[in-house]
Short mmCIF file of C-alpha atoms in Angstrom, two decimals:
data_model
loop_
_atom_site.label_atom_id
_atom_site.label_comp_id
_atom_site.label_asym_id
_atom_site.label_seq_id
_atom_site.Cartn_x
_atom_site.Cartn_y
_atom_site.Cartn_z
CA MET A 113 0.00 0.00 0.00
CA ALA A 114 1.13 3.55 -0.74
CA TYR A 115 -0.44 6.97 -0.40
CA LYS A 116 -1.03 8.20 -3.96
CA THR A 117 -3.75 10.78 -3.31
CA LEU A 118 -3.57 13.23 -0.42
CA SER A 119 -6.43 15.58 0.31
CA THR A 120 -6.71 18.75 2.37
CA VAL A 121 -9.40 21.33 3.08
CA VAL A 122 -8.78 25.07 3.34
CA THR A 123 -11.59 27.17 4.81
CA SER A 124 -10.01 30.63 4.76
CA ALA A 125 -7.51 32.56 2.66
CA ALA A 126 -5.45 33.30 5.79
CA GLU A 127 -4.61 29.64 6.40
CA ALA A 128 -4.00 28.71 2.75
CA ALA A 129 -0.23 29.27 2.65
CA ALA A 130 0.58 27.22 5.77
CA THR A 131 -1.80 24.37 4.97
CA VAL A 132 -0.75 24.02 1.34
CA ALA A 133 2.96 24.21 2.21
CA ALA A 134 2.73 21.46 4.85
CA ALA A 135 0.50 19.16 2.80
CA GLY A 136 2.52 19.85 -0.35
CA ARG A 137 5.80 18.95 1.32
CA LEU A 138 4.33 15.62 2.42
CA ALA A 139 2.87 14.95 -1.05
CA VAL A 140 6.26 15.49 -2.67
CA ALA A 141 7.96 13.19 -0.14
CA LEU A 142 5.38 10.48 -0.80
CA ASP A 143 5.26 11.03 -4.58
CA ALA A 144 1.52 11.64 -4.26
CA HIS A 145 -1.03 13.98 -5.83
CA LEU A 146 -2.42 16.72 -3.58
CA ASP A 147 -6.15 17.38 -3.95
CA ILE A 148 -7.20 20.69 -2.33
CA LEU A 149 -10.75 21.77 -1.48
CA ALA A 150 -11.09 25.56 -1.09
CA LEU A 151 -14.26 25.99 0.91
CA GLY A 152 -16.53 28.95 1.54
CA ILE A 153 -19.01 28.30 4.36
CA ASP A 154 -22.44 29.79 4.91
CA ARG A 155 -22.62 29.86 8.71
CA THR A 156 -26.21 31.10 8.86
CA GLN A 157 -28.20 29.64 11.74
CA VAL A 158 -31.43 28.38 10.19
CA GLY A 159 -33.16 27.36 13.41
CA TYR A 160 -34.99 30.68 13.66
CA SER A 161 -35.79 33.69 11.45
CA TYR A 162 -37.45 37.07 11.48
CA VAL A 163 -40.63 37.54 9.49
CA GLY A 164 -39.81 38.95 6.07
CA GLY A 165 -36.08 38.91 6.70
CA SER A 166 -35.02 35.29 6.27
CA GLY A 167 -34.81 35.35 2.47
CA VAL A 168 -32.60 38.43 2.42
CA LEU A 169 -30.37 37.13 5.20
CA LEU A 170 -29.88 33.79 3.45
CA GLN A 171 -29.00 35.48 0.16
CA VAL A 172 -26.48 37.82 1.80
CA ALA A 173 -24.91 34.93 3.72
CA MET A 174 -24.60 32.79 0.58
CA GLU A 175 -23.05 35.66 -1.39
CA ARG A 176 -20.53 36.16 1.42
CA ALA A 177 -19.69 32.44 1.37
CA GLU A 178 -19.22 32.50 -2.42
CA GLU A 179 -16.85 35.47 -2.13
CA GLU A 180 -14.97 33.68 0.65
CA ALA A 181 -14.63 30.59 -1.55
CA ARG A 182 -13.20 32.65 -4.43
CA GLU A 183 -10.70 34.38 -2.13
CA THR A 184 -9.66 31.07 -0.57
CA GLU A 185 -9.23 29.39 -3.95
CA ALA A 186 -7.10 32.29 -5.19
CA ALA A 187 -4.92 32.10 -2.08
CA VAL A 188 -4.57 28.32 -2.52
CA ARG A 189 -3.49 28.70 -6.15
CA ALA A 190 -0.92 31.33 -5.18
CA ALA A 191 0.44 29.12 -2.39
CA ALA A 192 0.58 26.02 -4.61
CA ALA A 193 2.45 27.95 -7.30
CA GLU A 194 5.22 28.66 -4.77
CA GLN A 195 5.75 24.97 -3.94
CA PRO A 196 8.44 22.76 -5.54
CA PHE A 197 7.92 22.26 -9.27
CA ASP A 198 7.44 18.50 -8.82
CA LEU A 199 4.33 18.91 -6.65
CA ARG A 200 1.29 17.55 -8.47
CA TRP A 201 -1.82 19.34 -7.27
CA SER A 202 -5.36 20.34 -8.12
CA VAL A 203 -7.82 22.69 -6.44
CA GLU A 204 -11.57 23.01 -6.49
CA GLY A 205 -13.63 25.80 -4.94
CA ALA A 206 -16.96 25.00 -3.31
CA VAL A 207 -19.62 26.60 -1.13
CA SER A 208 -21.46 24.78 1.63
CA GLN A 209 -23.93 25.60 4.36
CA ILE A 210 -22.65 24.60 7.77
CA GLY A 211 -25.19 21.79 7.98
CA ALA A 212 -24.05 20.22 4.71
CA LEU A 213 -20.33 20.48 5.48
CA THR A 214 -20.01 16.85 6.60
CA GLU A 215 -21.40 15.39 3.38
CA LEU A 216 -19.22 17.57 1.13
CA VAL A 217 -15.96 16.87 2.98
CA ALA A 218 -16.73 13.15 3.32
CA ARG A 219 -17.44 12.79 -0.39
CA ARG A 220 -14.01 14.20 -1.24
CA ALA A 221 -12.22 12.28 1.51
CA ARG A 222 -13.51 8.90 0.32
CA PHE A 223 -11.38 9.13 -2.82
CA ALA A 224 -8.17 10.03 -0.99
CA ASP A 225 -5.68 7.71 0.70
CA LEU A 226 -4.91 10.22 3.44
CA VAL A 227 -6.44 13.54 4.52
CA VAL A 228 -3.96 16.12 5.84
CA LEU A 229 -5.43 18.86 8.05
CA PRO A 230 -4.23 21.49 10.53
CA LYS A 231 -4.89 21.05 14.25
CA PRO A 232 -8.59 21.81 14.86
CA TYR A 233 -8.09 23.39 18.27
CA GLY A 234 -6.18 26.47 19.34
CA LYS A 235 -5.94 30.18 18.73
CA GLY A 236 -7.27 31.30 15.37
CA ARG A 237 -8.91 28.00 14.47
CA SER A 238 -12.37 28.23 12.92
CA THR A 239 -15.46 26.66 14.50
CA GLU A 240 -15.82 24.20 11.62
CA ALA A 241 -12.25 22.83 11.86
CA GLU A 242 -13.29 20.00 14.18
CA ALA A 243 -16.26 19.16 11.93
CA VAL A 244 -13.91 18.84 8.93
CA VAL A 245 -11.65 16.37 10.78
CA GLU A 246 -14.60 14.28 11.94
CA ALA A 247 -16.28 14.32 8.52
CA ALA A 248 -13.16 12.99 6.81
CA MET A 249 -12.53 10.32 9.42
CA PHE A 250 -16.05 9.10 10.26
CA GLU A 251 -18.13 9.68 7.14
CA GLY A 252 -15.25 9.57 4.65
CA GLN A 253 -13.69 6.54 6.38
CA THR A 254 -10.24 7.92 5.59
CA PRO A 255 -7.26 8.24 7.95
CA VAL A 256 -6.42 11.80 8.94
CA LEU A 257 -2.99 13.27 9.64
CA VAL A 258 -3.38 16.30 11.92
CA LEU A 259 -0.49 18.75 11.74
CA PRO A 260 0.38 20.88 14.80
CA GLY A 261 1.28 24.02 12.86
CA THR A 262 4.97 23.84 13.76
CA GLU A 263 7.70 22.64 11.41
CA ALA A 264 7.85 18.84 11.31
CA PRO A 265 9.72 16.37 9.09
CA ALA A 266 7.72 15.32 6.03
CA LEU A 267 8.53 11.67 6.69
CA PRO A 268 8.97 11.03 10.43
CA SER A 269 11.84 8.77 11.44
CA ARG A 270 10.64 8.12 15.00
CA ILE A 271 6.99 7.13 15.48
CA VAL A 272 5.02 6.24 18.61
CA ILE A 273 1.90 4.04 18.47
CA GLY A 274 -0.64 4.52 21.24
CA TRP A 275 -1.72 0.88 21.62
CA ASN A 276 -4.72 -0.21 23.72
CA GLN A 277 -5.78 -3.38 21.83
CA SER A 278 -8.89 -1.60 20.47
CA ARG A 279 -10.39 -1.91 17.01
CA GLU A 280 -9.72 1.78 16.40
CA ALA A 281 -6.03 1.42 17.28
CA MET A 282 -5.66 -1.57 14.95
CA VAL A 283 -7.32 0.35 12.09
CA ALA A 284 -4.92 3.25 12.66
CA VAL A 285 -1.85 0.97 12.66
CA ARG A 286 -2.84 -0.70 9.39
CA ALA A 287 -3.58 2.65 7.74
CA ALA A 288 -0.24 4.07 8.90
CA LEU A 289 1.89 1.18 7.57
CA PRO A 290 3.63 3.24 4.83
CA PHE A 291 4.88 5.67 7.50
CA LEU A 292 5.79 2.87 9.89
CA GLN A 293 7.79 0.97 7.27
CA ALA A 294 9.77 4.10 6.35
CA ALA A 295 10.59 5.02 9.97
CA GLN A 296 13.89 4.25 11.66
CA MET A 297 12.17 3.47 14.98
CA VAL A 298 8.57 2.62 15.90
CA ASN A 299 7.74 2.52 19.59
CA ILE A 300 4.55 0.72 20.69
CA ALA A 301 3.40 2.47 23.87
CA VAL A 302 1.13 0.36 26.12
CA ILE A 303 -0.25 2.22 29.14
CA ASP A 304 -1.36 0.17 32.16
CA PRO A 305 -2.20 -3.06 30.28
CA PRO A 306 -5.03 -5.03 31.91
CA GLN A 307 -3.85 -7.84 34.18
CA HIS A 308 -6.44 -10.26 32.81
CA GLY A 309 -6.49 -9.26 29.14
CA PRO A 310 -5.50 -11.39 26.14
CA GLU A 311 -2.06 -9.73 26.05
CA ARG A 312 -1.41 -9.88 29.81
CA SER A 313 1.76 -11.97 29.46
CA ASP A 314 3.24 -9.96 26.57
CA PRO A 315 1.64 -6.51 26.19
CA GLY A 316 2.01 -5.27 22.62
CA GLY A 317 3.91 -8.40 21.63
CA MET A 318 1.56 -9.63 18.91
CA LEU A 319 1.40 -6.18 17.29
CA CYS A 320 5.20 -5.90 17.42
CA GLN A 321 5.56 -9.29 15.75
CA MET A 322 3.10 -8.34 13.00
CA LEU A 323 4.92 -5.08 12.29
CA VAL A 324 8.37 -6.69 12.25
CA ARG A 325 7.13 -9.11 9.59
CA HIS A 326 6.23 -6.02 7.54
CA GLY A 327 9.79 -4.76 7.84
CA VAL A 328 9.03 -2.27 10.63
CA LYS A 329 11.74 -1.61 13.23
CA ALA A 330 9.43 -1.93 16.22
CA GLU A 331 9.84 -2.10 19.98
CA VAL A 332 7.45 -2.05 22.95
CA SER A 333 7.31 0.26 25.97
CA VAL A 334 4.97 -0.61 28.85
CA LEU A 335 4.11 2.57 30.74
CA ALA A 336 2.46 3.15 34.10
CA ARG A 337 -0.50 5.53 34.19
CA SER A 338 1.33 7.96 36.44
CA MET A 339 -0.75 10.96 35.37
CA PRO A 340 -4.55 11.43 35.44
CA ARG A 341 -4.96 11.65 31.66
CA ILE A 342 -3.79 9.08 29.10
CA SER A 343 -2.96 11.93 26.73
CA ASP A 344 -0.52 13.41 29.27
CA VAL A 345 1.30 10.08 29.62
CA LEU A 346 1.53 9.75 25.82
CA ALA A 347 2.71 13.35 25.40
CA ARG A 348 5.47 12.86 27.97
CA HIS A 349 6.52 9.57 26.36
CA MET A 350 6.65 11.28 22.95
CA ARG A 351 9.11 13.79 24.38
CA ASP A 352 11.14 11.08 26.14
CA VAL A 353 11.73 9.10 22.93
CA ASN A 354 11.90 12.15 20.63
CA GLY A 355 8.83 10.97 18.74
CA GLU A 356 8.04 12.78 15.51
CA MET A 357 4.55 11.34 14.93
CA LEU A 358 1.88 9.71 17.08
CA VAL A 359 -0.38 6.99 15.63
CA MET A 360 -3.58 6.32 17.56
CA GLY A 361 -7.15 5.17 17.17
CA ALA A 362 -9.70 7.96 17.40
CA TYR A 363 -12.75 8.24 19.63
CA GLY A 364 -12.86 4.93 21.43
CA HIS A 365 -15.88 6.15 23.41
CA SER A 366 -19.04 7.62 21.89
CA ARG A 367 -18.47 10.92 20.12
CA PHE A 368 -20.98 12.59 22.45
CA ARG A 369 -19.02 11.50 25.51
CA GLU A 370 -15.76 12.63 23.87
CA ALA A 371 -17.25 16.06 23.13
CA ILE A 372 -18.52 16.54 26.70
CA LEU A 373 -15.72 14.99 28.72
CA GLY A 374 -12.80 15.50 26.38
CA GLY A 375 -11.32 12.03 25.97
CA ALA A 376 -7.82 11.00 24.93
CA THR A 377 -8.40 11.98 21.29
CA ARG A 378 -9.44 15.57 21.94
CA ASN A 379 -6.88 16.05 24.72
CA MET A 380 -4.10 14.72 22.51
CA LEU A 381 -5.03 17.01 19.62
CA GLU A 382 -5.29 20.06 21.87
CA GLN A 383 -1.72 19.65 23.14
CA ALA A 384 -0.16 18.08 20.03
CA GLU A 385 3.39 19.23 19.33
CA THR A 386 3.97 16.69 16.55
CA PRO A 387 1.74 15.28 13.77
CA VAL A 388 -1.00 12.91 14.97
CA PHE A 389 -2.19 10.12 12.68
CA LEU A 390 -5.81 9.18 13.42
CA ALA A 391 -8.20 6.55 12.15
CA HIS A 392 -11.49 5.14 13.37
#
């Protein structure tokens, strides 16, 4: 398996340069085509309206979204033109109401091998950034590489896998194989393995064996849950081993519970200092 089509979504002209540069650098390193969606969003709340005013408001909002899409597409084209000559790319402008965002993003993501997106949380991030990540991963059924916004190697040489024996974690590992095979070191991090689980005698051992047979240079680290949040333990371990990418399954609990309580996925993305590879 190889990544031959990368996809990214740009929702404002201001973020076009950084997003295209990061995704473009990865596409060149992987010898892949970069498919860019320049999106203008109508954020009108349609749950209520004023008598006689709804039609005008909707028209104004849609015109604003169309202008935003044109500006974003122009910024994307300018940013792509500044990338290395061997970058293969295409861009399409589109307009969507906020309620239809999931369907539009998912339809594009389904035909990509990997979706590359900026971190959805933090200063300056738009309200729809999280929805874009979830649409690609859940409805598009495509792995997502979330970039922290800081400079990172296009192809990481040291990768950490957050392994908890879950279906989501296994899906993420299989989807990340091209990165894992190219890395110089892959560390399988197992936090507080259950004493009575199927891997109680050799935590992470079966996964390590599978990866080694794929040519991956893998090792296992069994970690104690010495901090309240799993994400904090993983973040500290990433720093300890100089990890350049984290691979993990996304949203092991229900998405509603994750949204209310946080969860390892959200917490990890909020504090991410390196790229995070997610799959569900």
